[in-house]
Tab-separated table of C-alpha atoms in Angstrom:
chain	number	residue	atom	x	y	z
A	357	SER	CA	-20.861	74.296	78.485
A	358	GLU	CA	-22.038	73.631	82.062
A	359	LEU	CA	-18.689	72.066	82.949
A	360	GLY	CA	-16.836	75.040	81.492
A	361	ARG	CA	-19.045	77.425	83.462
A	362	CYS	CA	-18.192	75.598	86.698
A	363	ILE	CA	-14.472	75.568	85.927
A	364	LEU	CA	-14.460	79.281	85.068
A	365	ARG	CA	-16.267	80.151	88.313
A	366	LEU	CA	-13.802	78.003	90.259
A	367	GLN	CA	-10.926	79.877	88.627
A	368	GLN	CA	-12.526	83.206	89.540
A	369	TYR	CA	-12.933	81.961	93.105
A	370	GLU	CA	-9.318	80.800	93.252
A	371	GLN	CA	-8.022	84.155	91.975
A	372	LEU	CA	-10.145	86.040	94.491
A	373	MET	CA	-8.973	83.771	97.300
A	374	LYS	CA	-5.343	84.383	96.337
A	375	ARG	CA	-5.996	88.124	96.470
A	376	VAL	CA	-7.501	87.810	99.956
A	377	VAL	CA	-4.630	85.646	101.200
A	378	VAL	CA	-2.096	88.172	99.935
A	379	GLN	CA	-3.909	91.305	101.075
A	380	HIS	CA	-5.466	90.417	104.422
A	381	GLU	CA	-2.221	91.020	106.284
A	382	LEU	CA	0.425	93.646	105.776
A	383	SER	CA	3.472	93.584	107.984
A	384	GLY	CA	7.058	94.662	107.779
A	385	PRO	CA	9.280	97.681	108.176
A	386	GLY	CA	7.498	101.035	107.946
A	387	ASP	CA	9.266	101.850	104.676
A	388	PRO	CA	6.613	101.872	101.907
A	389	ILE	CA	9.084	100.549	99.317
A	390	ARG	CA	9.920	97.528	101.520
A	391	LEU	CA	6.224	96.924	102.233
A	392	ASN	CA	5.497	96.916	98.495
A	393	GLU	CA	8.357	94.460	97.939
A	394	ILE	CA	6.988	92.184	100.665
A	395	GLN	CA	3.512	92.283	99.097
A	396	ALA	CA	4.954	91.576	95.632
A	397	LYS	CA	6.775	88.521	97.017
A	398	LYS	CA	3.526	87.276	98.567
A	399	VAL	CA	1.758	87.660	95.216
A	400	GLU	CA	4.557	85.702	93.550
A	401	LEU	CA	4.478	83.027	96.258
A	402	PHE	CA	0.774	82.305	95.719
A	403	ALA	CA	0.680	82.741	91.933
A	404	ASP	CA	1.111	79.047	91.180
A	405	LYS	CA	-0.558	77.541	94.255
A	406	THR	CA	-3.523	75.205	93.859
A	407	LEU	CA	-6.915	75.903	95.367
A	408	GLY	CA	-6.208	73.389	98.147
A	409	GLN	CA	-2.930	75.084	99.025
A	410	VAL	CA	-4.547	78.517	99.091
A	411	VAL	CA	-7.378	77.221	101.291
A	412	LYS	CA	-4.786	75.943	103.775
A	413	ALA	CA	-3.120	79.352	103.818
A	414	LEU	CA	-6.475	81.074	104.276
A	415	THR	CA	-7.629	78.959	107.211
A	416	GLY	CA	-5.902	79.882	110.416
A	417	SER	CA	-4.963	83.319	109.113
A	418	PHE	CA	-7.833	85.177	107.407
A	419	LEU	CA	-10.370	82.686	108.736
A	420	SER	CA	-9.742	81.779	112.342
A	421	SER	CA	-11.472	80.445	115.404
A	422	GLN	CA	-11.805	81.948	118.855
A	423	SER	CA	-9.289	79.471	120.257
A	424	LEU	CA	-6.760	80.303	117.505
A	425	GLU	CA	-7.198	84.012	118.240
A	426	SER	CA	-6.796	83.351	121.952
A	427	MET	CA	-3.490	81.556	121.301
A	428	ARG	CA	-2.377	84.363	118.971
A	429	ASP	CA	-3.199	86.967	121.647
A	430	LYS	CA	-1.000	85.154	124.184
A	431	GLN	CA	2.031	85.186	121.890
A	432	GLU	CA	4.199	88.176	122.595
A	433	VAL	CA	5.887	89.504	119.512
A	434	ASP	CA	8.777	91.904	119.825
A	435	HIS	CA	9.061	94.029	116.688
A	436	PRO	CA	11.751	96.577	116.026
A	437	ALA	CA	10.883	100.268	115.969
A	438	GLY	CA	9.174	101.335	112.765
A	439	TYR	CA	7.518	97.952	112.172
A	440	ILE	CA	3.965	97.960	110.799
A	441	CYS	CA	1.454	95.169	111.154
A	442	MET	CA	-2.141	95.338	109.993
A	443	ARG	CA	-4.359	92.272	109.729
A	444	HIS	CA	-7.971	91.714	108.751
A	445	ASN	CA	-9.634	88.440	109.548
A	446	VAL	CA	-12.924	86.710	110.207
A	447	THR	CA	-13.138	84.981	113.589
A	448	TYR	CA	-15.664	82.205	114.175
A	449	SER	CA	-16.686	80.219	117.190
A	450	ASP	CA	-14.684	76.993	117.197
A	451	GLU	CA	-17.727	75.041	115.985
A	452	ASN	CA	-18.492	77.439	113.127
A	453	TYR	CA	-14.820	77.568	112.161
A	454	ASP	CA	-14.774	73.774	111.854
A	455	ARG	CA	-17.904	73.993	109.679
A	456	GLU	CA	-16.292	76.639	107.463
A	457	VAL	CA	-13.094	74.608	107.078
A	458	GLN	CA	-15.189	71.548	106.179
A	459	ALA	CA	-17.157	73.550	103.582
A	460	LEU	CA	-13.899	74.721	102.001
A	461	ALA	CA	-12.541	71.158	101.980
A	462	GLU	CA	-15.729	70.056	100.228
A	463	LEU	CA	-15.283	72.799	97.641
A	464	VAL	CA	-11.707	71.657	96.962
A	465	ALA	CA	-12.953	68.063	96.629
A	466	LEU	CA	-15.699	69.255	94.260
A	467	ARG	CA	-13.109	71.086	92.166
A	468	ASN	CA	-10.912	67.991	92.012
A	469	GLU	CA	-13.878	65.813	91.069
A	470	LEU	CA	-14.894	68.170	88.259
A	471	VAL	CA	-11.377	68.560	86.892
A	472	HIS	CA	-10.135	64.985	87.268
A	473	HIS	CA	-13.061	62.562	87.513
A	474	PHE	CA	-16.209	64.107	86.080
A	475	VAL	CA	-16.279	62.121	82.816
A	476	GLU	CA	-15.840	58.867	84.725
A	477	ARG	CA	-19.038	59.432	86.723
A	478	TYR	CA	-21.530	59.821	83.879
A	479	ASP	CA	-22.461	57.848	80.787
A	480	MET	CA	-22.027	60.605	78.247
A	481	LEU	CA	-23.241	58.336	75.451
A	482	SER	CA	-26.781	58.126	76.811
A	483	GLU	CA	-29.413	60.821	77.110
A	484	ALA	CA	-30.108	59.893	80.738
A	485	GLY	CA	-26.389	60.108	81.568
A	486	CYS	CA	-26.091	63.513	79.907
A	487	LEU	CA	-29.175	64.833	81.709
A	488	ALA	CA	-27.844	63.569	85.052
A	489	ALA	CA	-24.468	65.198	84.318
A	490	ILE	CA	-26.115	68.531	83.465
A	491	ALA	CA	-28.226	68.455	86.637
A	492	HIS	CA	-25.118	67.679	88.697
A	493	LEU	CA	-23.169	70.505	87.056
A	494	GLN	CA	-25.981	72.977	87.697
A	495	ALA	CA	-25.975	72.019	91.385
A	496	CYS	CA	-22.173	72.296	91.439
A	497	TYR	CA	-22.307	75.765	89.906
A	498	THR	CA	-24.762	76.936	92.557
A	499	GLN	CA	-22.477	75.634	95.303
A	500	ILE	CA	-19.375	77.222	93.744
A	501	ASP	CA	-21.178	80.516	93.158
A	502	ASP	CA	-22.381	80.619	96.784
A	503	HIS	CA	-18.758	80.283	97.932
A	504	TYR	CA	-17.665	82.950	95.463
A	505	ILE	CA	-20.295	85.456	96.601
A	506	LYS	CA	-19.400	84.888	100.258
A	507	LEU	CA	-15.688	85.374	99.592
A	508	PHE	CA	-16.364	88.392	97.360
A	509	GLU	CA	-18.259	90.084	100.202
A	510	ARG	CA	-15.399	89.353	102.598
A	511	ALA	CA	-12.825	90.626	100.095
A	512	ASN	CA	-14.798	93.838	99.705
A	513	GLY	CA	-14.816	94.178	103.491
A	514	VAL	CA	-11.031	93.855	103.549
A	515	SER	CA	-10.661	96.389	100.717
A	516	ASN	CA	-12.965	98.852	102.447
A	517	ALA	CA	-11.148	98.450	105.758
A	518	ARG	CA	-7.779	99.005	104.063
A	519	ALA	CA	-9.073	102.140	102.348
A	520	MET	CA	-10.463	103.485	105.617
A	521	MET	CA	-7.187	102.757	107.404
A	522	ALA	CA	-5.166	104.442	104.645
A	523	SER	CA	-7.431	107.481	104.846
A	524	PHE	CA	-7.089	107.597	108.621
A	525	LEU	CA	-3.307	107.198	108.537
A	526	SER	CA	-2.960	110.013	106.014
A	527	SER	CA	-5.127	112.397	108.022
A	528	PRO	CA	-3.631	115.574	109.505
A	529	GLU	CA	-4.497	114.352	113.021
A	530	VAL	CA	-2.424	111.206	112.682
A	531	GLU	CA	0.414	113.120	111.080
A	532	GLU	CA	0.331	115.487	114.053
A	533	ILE	CA	0.616	112.535	116.449
A	534	PHE	CA	3.587	111.101	114.558
A	535	VAL	CA	5.349	114.444	114.310
A	536	HIS	CA	4.620	115.901	117.757
A	537	GLY	CA	3.465	112.930	119.789
A	538	MET	CA	0.323	112.611	121.819
A	539	SER	CA	-0.532	115.339	124.303
């Protein structure tokens, strides 16, 4: 039961992380149909990725460091007319970014240990072994849940920012700028 609870929370975390990876950046031609196609392809691309693969995609894009952002700012990108690019991310100091990446690597290792090696670690035929396993699983759940809550808050931030941007872009003032230009 405790192992199942941990695995279910990990799966919820993985699904949420995939959603963040897919939704934190939207770029492509200004045609809404093409943008939807691009997003659908991103969803398909990450559908069968493992937690470790999704973490790699998340770090350096949604989660970044000041030095990564500095390098990104120096890159000049020439987009054709009508190209849209919107990105949400969390930028850390280099030290805090390294800490965050390490915490995510530990979570992936924890997931792998639970899925592949948990039964090897504990004597499930003894009461002491079972009690130790339950205590370990309870600690694991707390750690997994902490990661989930943190990511959930970030995902809500991205969703709120997207909604605000959509509202702004559909406002009469912005339409006026696109139709008549700035005065």
